[in-house]
PDB file of C-alpha atoms in Angstrom:
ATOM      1  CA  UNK A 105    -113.937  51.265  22.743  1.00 55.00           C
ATOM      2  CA  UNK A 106    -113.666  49.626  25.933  1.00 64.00           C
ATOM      3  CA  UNK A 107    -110.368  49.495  28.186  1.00 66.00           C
ATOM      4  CA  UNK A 108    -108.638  46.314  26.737  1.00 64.00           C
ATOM      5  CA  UNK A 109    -109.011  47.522  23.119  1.00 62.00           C
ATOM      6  CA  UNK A 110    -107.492  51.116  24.289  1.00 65.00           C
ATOM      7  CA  UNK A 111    -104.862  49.681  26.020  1.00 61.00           C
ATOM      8  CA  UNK A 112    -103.884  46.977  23.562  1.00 61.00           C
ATOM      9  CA  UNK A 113    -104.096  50.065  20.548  1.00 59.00           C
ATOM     10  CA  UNK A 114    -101.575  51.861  22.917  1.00 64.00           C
ATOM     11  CA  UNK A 115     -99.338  49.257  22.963  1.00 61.00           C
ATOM     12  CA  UNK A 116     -99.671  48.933  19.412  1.00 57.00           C
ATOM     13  CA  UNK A 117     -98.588  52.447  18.568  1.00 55.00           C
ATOM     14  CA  UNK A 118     -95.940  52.636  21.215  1.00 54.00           C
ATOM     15  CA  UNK A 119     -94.397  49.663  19.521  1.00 54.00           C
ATOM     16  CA  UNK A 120     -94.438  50.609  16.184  1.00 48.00           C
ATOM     17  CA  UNK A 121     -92.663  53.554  17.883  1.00 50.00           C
ATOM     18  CA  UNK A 122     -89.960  52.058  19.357  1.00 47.00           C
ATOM     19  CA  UNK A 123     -89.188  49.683  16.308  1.00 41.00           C
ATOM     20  CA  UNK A 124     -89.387  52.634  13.567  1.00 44.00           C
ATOM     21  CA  UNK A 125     -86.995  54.313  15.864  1.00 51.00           C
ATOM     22  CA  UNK A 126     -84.682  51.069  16.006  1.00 46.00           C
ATOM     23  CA  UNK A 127     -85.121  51.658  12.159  1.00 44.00           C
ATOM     24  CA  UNK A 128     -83.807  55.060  11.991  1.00 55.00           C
ATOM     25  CA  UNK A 129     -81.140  54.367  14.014  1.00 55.00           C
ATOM     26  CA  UNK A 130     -79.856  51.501  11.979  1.00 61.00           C
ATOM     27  CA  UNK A 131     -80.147  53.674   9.012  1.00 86.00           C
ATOM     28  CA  UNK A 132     -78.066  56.395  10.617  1.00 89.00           C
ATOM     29  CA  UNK A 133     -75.306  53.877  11.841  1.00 91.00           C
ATOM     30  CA  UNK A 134     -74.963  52.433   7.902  1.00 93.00           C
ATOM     31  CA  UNK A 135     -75.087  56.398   6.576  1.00 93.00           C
ATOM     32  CA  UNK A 136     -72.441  57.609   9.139  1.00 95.00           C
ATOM     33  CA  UNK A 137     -70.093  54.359   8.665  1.00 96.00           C
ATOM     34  CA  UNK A 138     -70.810  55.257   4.653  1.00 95.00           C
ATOM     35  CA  UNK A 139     -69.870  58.591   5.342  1.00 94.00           C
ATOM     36  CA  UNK A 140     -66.805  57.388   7.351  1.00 94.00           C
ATOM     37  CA  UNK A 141     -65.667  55.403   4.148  1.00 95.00           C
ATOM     38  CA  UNK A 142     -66.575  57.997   1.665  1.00 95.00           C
ATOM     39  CA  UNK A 143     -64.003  60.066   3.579  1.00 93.00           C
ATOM     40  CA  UNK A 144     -60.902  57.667   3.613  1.00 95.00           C
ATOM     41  CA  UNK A 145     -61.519  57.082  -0.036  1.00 96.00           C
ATOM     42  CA  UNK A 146     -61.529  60.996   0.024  1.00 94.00           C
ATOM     43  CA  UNK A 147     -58.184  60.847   2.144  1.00 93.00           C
ATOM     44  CA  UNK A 148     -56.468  58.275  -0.673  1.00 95.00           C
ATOM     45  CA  UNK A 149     -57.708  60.338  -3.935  1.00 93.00           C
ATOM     46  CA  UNK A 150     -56.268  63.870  -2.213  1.00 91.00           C
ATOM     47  CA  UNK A 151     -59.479  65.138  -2.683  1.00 94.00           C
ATOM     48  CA  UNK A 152     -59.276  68.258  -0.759  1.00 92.00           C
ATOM     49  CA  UNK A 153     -62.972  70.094  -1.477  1.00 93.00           C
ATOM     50  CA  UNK A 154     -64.861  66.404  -0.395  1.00 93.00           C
ATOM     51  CA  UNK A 155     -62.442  66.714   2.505  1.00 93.00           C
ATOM     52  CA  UNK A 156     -63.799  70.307   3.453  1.00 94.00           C
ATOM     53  CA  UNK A 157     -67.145  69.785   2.810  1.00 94.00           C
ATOM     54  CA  UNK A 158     -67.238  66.985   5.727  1.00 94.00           C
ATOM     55  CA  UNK A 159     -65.892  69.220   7.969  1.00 95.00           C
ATOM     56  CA  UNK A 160     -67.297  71.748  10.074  1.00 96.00           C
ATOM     57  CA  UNK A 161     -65.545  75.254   9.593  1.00 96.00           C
ATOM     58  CA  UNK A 162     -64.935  74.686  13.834  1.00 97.00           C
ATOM     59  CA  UNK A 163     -63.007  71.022  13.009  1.00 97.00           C
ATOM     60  CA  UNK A 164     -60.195  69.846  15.140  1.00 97.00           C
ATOM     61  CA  UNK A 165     -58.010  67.287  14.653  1.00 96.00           C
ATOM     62  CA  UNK A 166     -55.494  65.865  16.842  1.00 96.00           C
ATOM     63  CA  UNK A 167     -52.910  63.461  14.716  1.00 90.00           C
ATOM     64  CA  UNK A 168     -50.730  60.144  16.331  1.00 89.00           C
ATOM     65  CA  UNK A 169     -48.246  62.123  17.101  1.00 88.00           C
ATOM     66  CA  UNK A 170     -50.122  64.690  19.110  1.00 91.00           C
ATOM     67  CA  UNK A 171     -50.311  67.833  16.790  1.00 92.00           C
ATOM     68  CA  UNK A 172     -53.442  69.011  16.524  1.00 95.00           C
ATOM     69  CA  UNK A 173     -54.701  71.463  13.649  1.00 95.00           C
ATOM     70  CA  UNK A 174     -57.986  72.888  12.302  1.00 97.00           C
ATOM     71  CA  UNK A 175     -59.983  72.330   9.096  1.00 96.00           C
ATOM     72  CA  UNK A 176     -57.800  74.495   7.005  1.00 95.00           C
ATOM     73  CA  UNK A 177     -54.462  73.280   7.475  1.00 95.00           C
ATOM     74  CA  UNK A 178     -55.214  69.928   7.058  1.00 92.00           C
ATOM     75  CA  UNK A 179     -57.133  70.273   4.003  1.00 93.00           C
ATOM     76  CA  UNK A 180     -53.772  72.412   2.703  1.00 93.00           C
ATOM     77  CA  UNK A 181     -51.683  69.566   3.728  1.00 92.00           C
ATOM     78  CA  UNK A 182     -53.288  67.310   1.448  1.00 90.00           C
ATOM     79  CA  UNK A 183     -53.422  70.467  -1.511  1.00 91.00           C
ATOM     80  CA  UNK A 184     -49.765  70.637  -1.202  1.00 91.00           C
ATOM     81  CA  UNK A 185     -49.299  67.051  -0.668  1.00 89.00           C
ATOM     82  CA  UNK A 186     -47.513  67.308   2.502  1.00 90.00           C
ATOM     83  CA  UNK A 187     -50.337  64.758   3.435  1.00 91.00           C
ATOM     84  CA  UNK A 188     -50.262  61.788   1.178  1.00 93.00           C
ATOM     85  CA  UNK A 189     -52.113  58.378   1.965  1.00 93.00           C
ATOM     86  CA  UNK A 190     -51.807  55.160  -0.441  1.00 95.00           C
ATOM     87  CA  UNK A 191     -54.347  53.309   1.854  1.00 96.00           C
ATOM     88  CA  UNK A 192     -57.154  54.050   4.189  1.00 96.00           C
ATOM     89  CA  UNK A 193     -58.450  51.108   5.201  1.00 96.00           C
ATOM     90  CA  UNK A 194     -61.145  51.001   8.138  1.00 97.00           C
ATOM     91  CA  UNK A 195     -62.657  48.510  10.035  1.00 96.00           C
ATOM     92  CA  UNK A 196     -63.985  47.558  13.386  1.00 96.00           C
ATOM     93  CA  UNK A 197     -66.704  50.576  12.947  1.00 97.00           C
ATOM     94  CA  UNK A 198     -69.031  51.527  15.917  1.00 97.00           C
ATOM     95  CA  UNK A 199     -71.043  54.215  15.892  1.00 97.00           C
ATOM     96  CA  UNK A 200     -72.580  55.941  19.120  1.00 95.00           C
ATOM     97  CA  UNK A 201     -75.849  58.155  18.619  1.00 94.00           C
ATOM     98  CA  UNK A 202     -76.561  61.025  20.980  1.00 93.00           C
ATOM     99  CA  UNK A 203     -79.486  63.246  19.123  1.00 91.00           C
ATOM    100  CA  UNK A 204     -77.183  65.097  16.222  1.00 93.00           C
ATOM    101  CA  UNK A 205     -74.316  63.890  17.252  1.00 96.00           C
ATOM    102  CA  UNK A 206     -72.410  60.704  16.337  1.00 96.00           C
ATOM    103  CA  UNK A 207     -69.284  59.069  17.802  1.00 97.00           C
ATOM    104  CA  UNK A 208     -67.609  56.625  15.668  1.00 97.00           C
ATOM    105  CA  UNK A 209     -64.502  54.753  16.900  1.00 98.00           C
ATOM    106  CA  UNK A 210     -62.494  52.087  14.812  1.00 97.00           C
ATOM    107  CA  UNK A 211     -59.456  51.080  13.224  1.00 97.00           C
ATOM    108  CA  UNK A 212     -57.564  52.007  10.756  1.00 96.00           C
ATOM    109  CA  UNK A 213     -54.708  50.293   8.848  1.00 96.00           C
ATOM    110  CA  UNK A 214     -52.889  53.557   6.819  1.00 95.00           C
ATOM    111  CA  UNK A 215     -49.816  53.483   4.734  1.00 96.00           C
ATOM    112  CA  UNK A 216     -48.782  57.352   4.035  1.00 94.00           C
ATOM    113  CA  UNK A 217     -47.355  60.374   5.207  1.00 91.00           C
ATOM    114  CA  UNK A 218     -49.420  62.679   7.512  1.00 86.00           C
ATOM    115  CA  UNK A 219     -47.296  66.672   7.872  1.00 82.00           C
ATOM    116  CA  UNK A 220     -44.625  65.097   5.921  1.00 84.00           C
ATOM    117  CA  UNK A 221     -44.051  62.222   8.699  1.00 88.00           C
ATOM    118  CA  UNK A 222     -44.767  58.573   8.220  1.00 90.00           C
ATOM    119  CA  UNK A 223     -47.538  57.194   9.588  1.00 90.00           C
ATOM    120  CA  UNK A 224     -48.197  54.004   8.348  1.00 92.00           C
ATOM    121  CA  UNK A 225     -49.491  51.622  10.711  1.00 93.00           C
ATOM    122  CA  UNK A 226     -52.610  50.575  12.342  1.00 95.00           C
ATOM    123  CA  UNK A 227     -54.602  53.345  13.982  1.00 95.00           C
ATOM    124  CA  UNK A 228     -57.687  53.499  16.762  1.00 96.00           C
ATOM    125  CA  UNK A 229     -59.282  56.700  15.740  1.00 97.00           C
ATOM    126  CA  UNK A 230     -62.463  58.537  17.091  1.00 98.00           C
ATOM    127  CA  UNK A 231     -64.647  60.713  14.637  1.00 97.00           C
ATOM    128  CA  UNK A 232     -67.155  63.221  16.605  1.00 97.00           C
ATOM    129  CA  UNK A 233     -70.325  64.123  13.719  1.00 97.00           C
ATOM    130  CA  UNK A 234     -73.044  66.711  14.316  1.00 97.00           C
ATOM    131  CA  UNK A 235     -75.757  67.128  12.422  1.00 95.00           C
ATOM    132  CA  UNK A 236     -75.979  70.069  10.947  1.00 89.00           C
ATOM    133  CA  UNK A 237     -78.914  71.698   8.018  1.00 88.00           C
ATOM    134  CA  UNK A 238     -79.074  68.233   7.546  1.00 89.00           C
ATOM    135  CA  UNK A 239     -76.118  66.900   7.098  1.00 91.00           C
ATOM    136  CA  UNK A 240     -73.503  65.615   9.182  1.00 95.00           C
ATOM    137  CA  UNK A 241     -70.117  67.110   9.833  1.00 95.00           C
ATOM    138  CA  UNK A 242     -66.634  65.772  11.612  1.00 96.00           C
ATOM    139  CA  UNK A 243     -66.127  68.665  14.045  1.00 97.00           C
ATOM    140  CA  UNK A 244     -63.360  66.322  15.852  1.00 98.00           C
ATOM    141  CA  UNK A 245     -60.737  63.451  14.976  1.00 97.00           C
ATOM    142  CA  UNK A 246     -58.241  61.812  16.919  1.00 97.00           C
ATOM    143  CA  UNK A 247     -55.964  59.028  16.211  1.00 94.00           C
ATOM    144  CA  UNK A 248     -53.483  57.036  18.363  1.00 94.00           C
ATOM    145  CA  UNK A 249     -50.990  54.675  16.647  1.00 90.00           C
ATOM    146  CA  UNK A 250     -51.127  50.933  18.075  1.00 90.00           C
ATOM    147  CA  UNK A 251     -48.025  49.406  19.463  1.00 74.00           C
ATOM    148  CA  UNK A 252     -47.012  46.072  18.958  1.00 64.00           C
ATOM    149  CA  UNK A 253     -45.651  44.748  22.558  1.00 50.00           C
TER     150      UNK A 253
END
C-alpha cells in the first residue's frame, strides 16, 4: 500500500473514532438527563428504594437552605413524609462528561416541602454522577433557590 492510501486509511479510522465517540457521548448525555427525570418522577411518587438505588451509599446533599445530609436521611425524609413534593419539574439540562463522572446543572420548578419546610419555587441545582459497576450514581446534589429582584 503506498503512502497516500496509508495515510488516507488513517484518517479514515481516526475519524470514525472521533465521531463514534461524539456518539457515545450523546448517548450518555440523553441516559444521564433520563436518569435525571426518572429521579424527580421518583421524588413526586415518594418512592424511597428508586431514590436509594441512585445514590451512592457516600451521597451528599446540600438543600436551599444550606443543610446538608447523607443518603439515609433523606431517603427517611421522604419514608416518613417529612419530604413531600407535588411537582418536580426540570429543565434547562446540561450535562458535563469527565470519564465516569457526570455533572448535570439545571433548573428546577418544585412545589413541596423539603425537612418539613417549604420549598416551592424555582431551583438551579447541580447533580455530580459516577459511574459505578456500570451504572451511574448521584454521589452529590446541591440546590440554591432563585430570587426574584
Amino acid at each position: 500500500m503506498n503512502r497516500r492510501w496509508t495515510g488516507l486509511v488513517i484518517t479514515s479510522v481516526l475519524s470514525l473514532a472521533a465521531l463514534l465517540s461524539l456518539a457515545r457521548a450523546a448517548n450518555v448525555d440523553e441516559d444521564l438527563k433520563k436518569l435525571e427525570t426518572e429521579r424527580a418522577a421518583a421524588v413526586v411518587r415518594g418512592d424511597a428504594a428508586t431514590l436509594a438505588k441512585q445514590r451512592s451509599d457516600d451521597y451528599t446533599f446540600i438543600n436551599v437552605y444550606g443543610r446538608m445530609s447523607d443518603k439515609s436521611q433523606m431517603v427517611d425524609a421522604f419514608k416518613n413524609g417529612q419530604s413531600k413534593l407535588a411537582s418536580d419539574e426540570l429543565s434547562d439540562m446540561k450535562v458535563r462528561l469527565y470519564g465516569n463522572t457526570a455533572v448535570i446543572t439545571g433548573k428546577a420548578d418544585v412545589k413541596g416541602t423539603l425537612g418539613g419546610k417549604d420549598i416551592t419555587g424555582q431551583m438551579m441545582f447541580t447533580r455530580v454522577y459516577v459511574k459505578k459497576g456500570g451504572h451511574w450514581q448521584s454521589v452529590a446534589f446541591q440546590q440554591t433557590l432563585v430570587s426574584n429582584p
